[in-house]
Coordinates of C-alpha atoms in Angstrom, one line a residue:
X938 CA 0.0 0.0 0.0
X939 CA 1.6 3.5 -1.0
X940 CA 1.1 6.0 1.8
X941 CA 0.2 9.6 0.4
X942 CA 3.0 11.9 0.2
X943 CA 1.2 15.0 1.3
X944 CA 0.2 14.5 4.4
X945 CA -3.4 16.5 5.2
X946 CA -3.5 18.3 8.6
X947 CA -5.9 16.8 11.4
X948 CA -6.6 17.2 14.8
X949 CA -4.5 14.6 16.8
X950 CA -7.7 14.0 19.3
X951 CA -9.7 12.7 16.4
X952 CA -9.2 9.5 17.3
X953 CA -6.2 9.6 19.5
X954 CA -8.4 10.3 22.1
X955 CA -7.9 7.9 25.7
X956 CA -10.3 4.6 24.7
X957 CA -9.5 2.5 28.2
X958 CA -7.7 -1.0 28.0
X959 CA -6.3 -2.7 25.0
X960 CA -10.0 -4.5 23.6
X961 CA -10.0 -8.3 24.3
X962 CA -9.6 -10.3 21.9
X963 CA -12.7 -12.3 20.7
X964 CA -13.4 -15.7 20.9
X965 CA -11.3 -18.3 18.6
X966 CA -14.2 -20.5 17.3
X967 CA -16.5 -19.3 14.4
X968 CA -20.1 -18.4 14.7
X969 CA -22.3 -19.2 12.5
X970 CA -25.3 -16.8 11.2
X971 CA -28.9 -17.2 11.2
X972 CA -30.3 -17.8 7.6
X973 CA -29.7 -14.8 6.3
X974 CA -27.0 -13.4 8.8
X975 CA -23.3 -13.3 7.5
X976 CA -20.9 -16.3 9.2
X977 CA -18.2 -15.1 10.8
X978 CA -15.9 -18.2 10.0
X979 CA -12.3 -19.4 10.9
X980 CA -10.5 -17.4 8.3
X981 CA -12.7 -13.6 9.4
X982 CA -11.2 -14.4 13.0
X983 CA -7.7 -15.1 12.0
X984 CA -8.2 -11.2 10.4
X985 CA -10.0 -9.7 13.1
X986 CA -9.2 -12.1 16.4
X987 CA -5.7 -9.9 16.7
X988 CA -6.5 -7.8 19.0
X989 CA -6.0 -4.7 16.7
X990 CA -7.7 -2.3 15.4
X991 CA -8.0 -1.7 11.3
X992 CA -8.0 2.5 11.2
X993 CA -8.7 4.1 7.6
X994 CA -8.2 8.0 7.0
X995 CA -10.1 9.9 3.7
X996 CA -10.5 12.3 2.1
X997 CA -14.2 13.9 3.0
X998 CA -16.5 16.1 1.0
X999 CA -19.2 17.5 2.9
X1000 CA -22.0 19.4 2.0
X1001 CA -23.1 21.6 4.8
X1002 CA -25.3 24.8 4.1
X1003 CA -25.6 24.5 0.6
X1004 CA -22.0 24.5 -0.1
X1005 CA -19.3 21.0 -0.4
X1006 CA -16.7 21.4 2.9
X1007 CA -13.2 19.6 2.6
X1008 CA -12.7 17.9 5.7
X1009 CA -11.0 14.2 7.0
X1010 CA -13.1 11.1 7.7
X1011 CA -11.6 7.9 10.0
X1012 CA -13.2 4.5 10.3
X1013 CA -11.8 2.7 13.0
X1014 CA -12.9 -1.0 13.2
X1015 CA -12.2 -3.1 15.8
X1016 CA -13.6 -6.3 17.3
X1017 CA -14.5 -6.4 21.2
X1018 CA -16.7 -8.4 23.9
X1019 CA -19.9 -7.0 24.8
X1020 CA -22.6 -7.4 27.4
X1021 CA -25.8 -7.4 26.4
X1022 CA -27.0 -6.5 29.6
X1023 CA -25.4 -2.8 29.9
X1024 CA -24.6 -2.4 25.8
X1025 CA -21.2 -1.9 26.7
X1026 CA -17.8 -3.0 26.4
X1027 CA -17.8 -6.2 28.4
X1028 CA -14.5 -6.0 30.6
X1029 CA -12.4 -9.3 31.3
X1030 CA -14.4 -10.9 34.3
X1031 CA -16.9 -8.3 35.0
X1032 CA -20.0 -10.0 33.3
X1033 CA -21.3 -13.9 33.1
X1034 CA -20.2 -15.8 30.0
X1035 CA -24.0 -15.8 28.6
X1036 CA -24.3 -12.0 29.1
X1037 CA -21.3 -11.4 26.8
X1038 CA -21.2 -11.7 22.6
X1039 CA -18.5 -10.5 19.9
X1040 CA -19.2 -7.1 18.0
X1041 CA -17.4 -5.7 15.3
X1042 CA -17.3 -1.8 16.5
X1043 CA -16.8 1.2 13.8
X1044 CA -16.5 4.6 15.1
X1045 CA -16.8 7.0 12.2
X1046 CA -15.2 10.5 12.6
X1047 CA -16.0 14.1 10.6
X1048 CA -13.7 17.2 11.4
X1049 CA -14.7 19.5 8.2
X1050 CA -15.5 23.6 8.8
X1051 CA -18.0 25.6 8.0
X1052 CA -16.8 29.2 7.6
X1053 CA -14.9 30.6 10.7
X1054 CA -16.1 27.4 13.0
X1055 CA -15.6 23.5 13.0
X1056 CA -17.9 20.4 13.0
X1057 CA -16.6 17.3 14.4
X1058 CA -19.1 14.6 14.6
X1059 CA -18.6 10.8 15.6
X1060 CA -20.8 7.4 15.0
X1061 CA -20.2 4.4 17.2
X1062 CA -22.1 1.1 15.7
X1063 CA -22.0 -2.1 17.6
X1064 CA -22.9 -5.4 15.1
X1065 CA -23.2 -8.8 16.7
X1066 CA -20.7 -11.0 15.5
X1067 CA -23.1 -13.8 17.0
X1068 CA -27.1 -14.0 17.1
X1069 CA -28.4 -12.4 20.0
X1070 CA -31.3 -10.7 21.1
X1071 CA -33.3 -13.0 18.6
X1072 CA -31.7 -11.5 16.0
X1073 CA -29.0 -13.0 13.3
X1074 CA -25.8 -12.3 13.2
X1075 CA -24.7 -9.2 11.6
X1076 CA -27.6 -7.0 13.5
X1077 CA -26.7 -4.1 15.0
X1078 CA -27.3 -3.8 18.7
X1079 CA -26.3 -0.2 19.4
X1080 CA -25.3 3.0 18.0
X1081 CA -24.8 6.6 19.4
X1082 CA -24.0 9.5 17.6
X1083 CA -22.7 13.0 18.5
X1084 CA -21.5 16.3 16.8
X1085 CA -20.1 19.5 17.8
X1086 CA -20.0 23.3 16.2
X1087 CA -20.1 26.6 17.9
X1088 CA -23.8 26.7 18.1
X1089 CA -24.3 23.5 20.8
X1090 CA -23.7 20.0 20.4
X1091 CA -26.2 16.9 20.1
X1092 CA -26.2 13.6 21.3
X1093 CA -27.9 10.4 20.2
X1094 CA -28.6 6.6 20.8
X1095 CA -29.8 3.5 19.8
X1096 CA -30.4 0.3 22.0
X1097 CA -32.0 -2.9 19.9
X1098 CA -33.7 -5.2 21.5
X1099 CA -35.6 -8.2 19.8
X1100 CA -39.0 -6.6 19.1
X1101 CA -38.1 -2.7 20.0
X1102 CA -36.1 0.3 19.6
X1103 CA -35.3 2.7 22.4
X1104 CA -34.2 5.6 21.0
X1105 CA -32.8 8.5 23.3
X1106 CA -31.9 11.8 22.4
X1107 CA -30.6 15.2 24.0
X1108 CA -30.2 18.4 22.2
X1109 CA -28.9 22.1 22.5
X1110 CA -31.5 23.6 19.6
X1111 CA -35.1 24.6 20.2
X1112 CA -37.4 22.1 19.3
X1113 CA -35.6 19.0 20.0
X1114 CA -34.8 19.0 23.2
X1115 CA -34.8 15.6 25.2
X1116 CA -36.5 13.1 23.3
X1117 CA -36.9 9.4 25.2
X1118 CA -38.8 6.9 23.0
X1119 CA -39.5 3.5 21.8
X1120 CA -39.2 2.3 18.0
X1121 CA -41.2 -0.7 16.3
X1122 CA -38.3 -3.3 15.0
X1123 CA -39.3 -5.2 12.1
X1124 CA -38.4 -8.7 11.5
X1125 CA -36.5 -7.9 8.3
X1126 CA -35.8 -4.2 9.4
X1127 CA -32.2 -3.0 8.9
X1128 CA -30.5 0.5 10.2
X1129 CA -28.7 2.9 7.9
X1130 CA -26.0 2.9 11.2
X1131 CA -25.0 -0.3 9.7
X1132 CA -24.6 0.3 5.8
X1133 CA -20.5 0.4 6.4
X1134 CA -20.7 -2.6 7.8
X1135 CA -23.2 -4.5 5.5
X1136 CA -21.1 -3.0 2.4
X1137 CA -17.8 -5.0 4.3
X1138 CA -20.2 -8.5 4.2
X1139 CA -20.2 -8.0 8.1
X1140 CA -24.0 -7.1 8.6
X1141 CA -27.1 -8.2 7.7
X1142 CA -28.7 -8.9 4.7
X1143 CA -26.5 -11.2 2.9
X1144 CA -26.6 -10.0 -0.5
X1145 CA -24.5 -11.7 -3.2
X1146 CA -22.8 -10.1 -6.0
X1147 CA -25.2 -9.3 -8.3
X1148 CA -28.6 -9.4 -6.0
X1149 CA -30.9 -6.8 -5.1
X1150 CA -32.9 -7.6 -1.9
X1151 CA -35.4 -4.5 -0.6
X1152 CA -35.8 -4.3 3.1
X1153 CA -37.2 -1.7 5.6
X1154 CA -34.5 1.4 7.0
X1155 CA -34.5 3.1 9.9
X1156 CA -32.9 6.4 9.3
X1157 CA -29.5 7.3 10.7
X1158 CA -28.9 9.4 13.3
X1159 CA -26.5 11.7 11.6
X1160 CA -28.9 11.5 8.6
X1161 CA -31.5 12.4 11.0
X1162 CA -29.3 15.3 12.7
X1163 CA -28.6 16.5 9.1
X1164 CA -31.9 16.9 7.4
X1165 CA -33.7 18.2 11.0
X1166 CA -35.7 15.1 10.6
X1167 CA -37.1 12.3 13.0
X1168 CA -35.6 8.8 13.1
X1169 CA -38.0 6.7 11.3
X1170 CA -38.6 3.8 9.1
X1171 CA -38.7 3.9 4.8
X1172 CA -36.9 1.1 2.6
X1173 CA -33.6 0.6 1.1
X1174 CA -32.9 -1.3 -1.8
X1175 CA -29.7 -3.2 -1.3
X1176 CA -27.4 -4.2 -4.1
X1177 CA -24.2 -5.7 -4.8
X1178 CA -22.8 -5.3 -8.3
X1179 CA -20.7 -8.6 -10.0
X1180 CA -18.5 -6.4 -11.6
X1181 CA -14.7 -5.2 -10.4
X1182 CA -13.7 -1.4 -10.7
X1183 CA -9.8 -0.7 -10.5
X1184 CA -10.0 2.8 -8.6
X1185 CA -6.9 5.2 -8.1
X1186 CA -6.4 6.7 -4.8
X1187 CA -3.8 8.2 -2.3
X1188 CA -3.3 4.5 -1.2
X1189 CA -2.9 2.8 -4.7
X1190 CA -4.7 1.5 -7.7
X1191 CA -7.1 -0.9 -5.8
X1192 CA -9.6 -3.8 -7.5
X1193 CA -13.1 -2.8 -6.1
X1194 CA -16.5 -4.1 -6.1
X1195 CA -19.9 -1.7 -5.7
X1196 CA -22.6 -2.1 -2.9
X1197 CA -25.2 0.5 -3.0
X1198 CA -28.4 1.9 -0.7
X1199 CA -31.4 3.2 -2.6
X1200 CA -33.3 4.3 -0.1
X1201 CA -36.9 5.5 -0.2
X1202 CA -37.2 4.8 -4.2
X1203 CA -33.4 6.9 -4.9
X1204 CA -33.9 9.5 -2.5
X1205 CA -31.0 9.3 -1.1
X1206 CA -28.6 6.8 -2.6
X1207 CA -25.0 5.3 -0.9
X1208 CA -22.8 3.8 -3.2
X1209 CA -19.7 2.0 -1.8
X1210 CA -16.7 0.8 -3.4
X1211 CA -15.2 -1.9 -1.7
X1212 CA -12.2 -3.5 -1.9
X1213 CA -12.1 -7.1 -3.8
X1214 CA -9.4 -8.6 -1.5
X1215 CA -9.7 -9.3 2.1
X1216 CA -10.1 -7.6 4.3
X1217 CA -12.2 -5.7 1.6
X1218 CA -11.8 -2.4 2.6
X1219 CA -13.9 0.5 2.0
X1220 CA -12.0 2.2 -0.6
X1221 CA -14.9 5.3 -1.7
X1222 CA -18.1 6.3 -0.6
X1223 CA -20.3 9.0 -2.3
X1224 CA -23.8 9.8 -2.0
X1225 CA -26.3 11.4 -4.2
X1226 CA -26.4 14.9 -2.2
X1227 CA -22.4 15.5 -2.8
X1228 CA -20.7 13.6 0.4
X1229 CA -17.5 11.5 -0.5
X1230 CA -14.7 9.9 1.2
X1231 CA -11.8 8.8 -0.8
X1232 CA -9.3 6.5 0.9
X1233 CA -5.9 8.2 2.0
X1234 CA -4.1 5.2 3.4
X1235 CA -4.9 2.3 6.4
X1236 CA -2.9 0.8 9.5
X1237 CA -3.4 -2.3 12.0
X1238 CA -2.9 -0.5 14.9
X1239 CA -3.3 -0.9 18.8
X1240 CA -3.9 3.2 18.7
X1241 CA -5.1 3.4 22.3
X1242 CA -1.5 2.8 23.3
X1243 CA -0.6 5.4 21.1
X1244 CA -1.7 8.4 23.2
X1245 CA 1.5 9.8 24.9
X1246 CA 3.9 12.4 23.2
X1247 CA 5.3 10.6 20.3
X1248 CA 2.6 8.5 19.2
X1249 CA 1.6 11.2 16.3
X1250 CA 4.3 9.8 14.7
X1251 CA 1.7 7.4 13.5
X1252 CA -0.6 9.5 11.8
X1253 CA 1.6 9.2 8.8
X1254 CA 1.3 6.0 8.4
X1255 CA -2.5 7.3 7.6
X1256 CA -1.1 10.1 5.4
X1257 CA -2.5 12.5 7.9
X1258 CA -0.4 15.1 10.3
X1259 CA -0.7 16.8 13.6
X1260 CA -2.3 19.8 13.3
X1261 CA 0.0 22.6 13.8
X1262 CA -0.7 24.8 17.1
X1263 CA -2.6 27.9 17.0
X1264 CA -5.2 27.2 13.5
X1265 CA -8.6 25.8 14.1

């Protein structure tokens, strides 16, 4: 992989930020899906049972206020032990073995600015590696969002149980507020908060290359934090497409495949491109209202070791730099 020369400027704290012990690593033995749910066999573990962390850094376009913002996106995935009873981080010891199930965890980070102020948002989604809850494997079982200007700052969550949502929110703007309520949860309902994951092969629906398979959405919080909208059900049409696409970026010439969202009859469309080879990367995003991310360069890392003076050394291995002191 060919790192990009030009390093692009960052904030450090993006994802440098303290993240508590090194994750365990998950269990040895596969799992097996659900019909329908992907199976997370031997050769997934051997990938993601290391105990690391797979972080990507991109190139972002934003639009924000009618206008596209240059910005930096990281997708940090990483596999960890959960309890189902708190929806949290399970630490070694400190829950009963049948409380506890693998997830594959993706915290998604914006830093873009808008004018003389910055956003910086950040999605965490939690998908059972396992089935749980009644649910097959590759179901997401939480996700909380948050973002951050100069106006105020929001904060959002998910918990999925077998038959429900509950859906919490708290928010600095008038007309939002607190918001505490409970979601239907289709059998065959999916979440936009788990699109990344479902374009990797790592959530549910399994759709083969060349298959379309229509399903109902529940909006995204960030999707629902964009367009001032509530979180609420529509359909997405998923597809996979059986062809390859050699894309160019900062970290090579890479063979790619396309999974795409069509939600609510092309109203908003997601088209990945992800990588052919394991660990199948995602290599582009772009969406039909002008957001892209473009793949800068990608590290195995144990990053949450990486937080003392020194450690933004590694930011280059991601193409990305420090940002200097005193700009914003």
């Amino acid at each position: 992989m060919r790192i990009v020369k030009a390093p692009v400027p960052v904030v450090l704290a993006l994802f440098l930020a303290a993240c508590g012990s090194e994750p365990a690593p998950p269990p040895p033995s596969a799992s097996v899906g659900q019909p329908g749910g992907p199976a997370f066999d031997s050769a997934f573990w051997q990938v993601w049972g290391d105990g690391l962390a797979e972080v990507a850094a991109y190139d972002l376009i934003q639009p924000r206020y009618k206008a596209p913002r240059a910005g930096v996106a990281v997708t940090i995935f990483v596999s960890e032990p959960f309890s189902n009873s708190v929806r949290v981080k399970a630490d070694p010891g400190a829950h009963p073995p049948e409380d506890e199930f693998p997830v594959m965890k993706l915290n998604f980070l914006k830093d873009y600015q808008t004018g003389v102020y910055r956003y910086t948002e950040m999605q965490s989604s939690f998908v059972a590696l396992k089935p749980v809850n009644a649910r097959p494997s590759g179901s997401l079982t939480k996700v909380s969002f948050s973002s951050q200007e100069w106006c105020g700052h929001v904060f959002s969550q998910l918990l999925l149980d077998p038959a429900s949502i509950r859906l919490m929110s708290h928010s600095y703007f008038d007309g939002e507020a607190d918001e505490n309520r409970v979601l239907e949860y289709p059998a065959d309902g999916v979440t936009e908060d788990s699109l990344m994951h479902w374009a990797r092969g790592m959530a549910w629906p399994v759709v083969e290359p060349g298959e379309t398979r229509t399903v109902p959405l529940l909006t995204s919080l960030a999707t629902a934090r964009e367009t001032h909208s509530p979180v609420a059900w529509g359909q997405v049409r998923l597809s996979r497409g059986a062809e390859t696409v050699r894309l160019t970026t900062p970290a090579g010439v890479i063979e790619t495949e396309m999974a795409t969202a069509s939600i609510n009859d092309g109203a908003r469309t997601i088209a990945f491109h992800i990588e052919k080879a394991a660990p199948r990367r995602i290599v582009q995003w772009e969406t039909n209202s002008g957001e892209k991310g473009v793949l800068l360069a990608s590290d195995r890392m144990a990053y949450w070791q990486m937080n003392q003076p020194g450690g933004e050394e590694a930011l280059k291995r991601l193409g990305l730099a420090q940002k200097p002191a005193r700009t914003y």
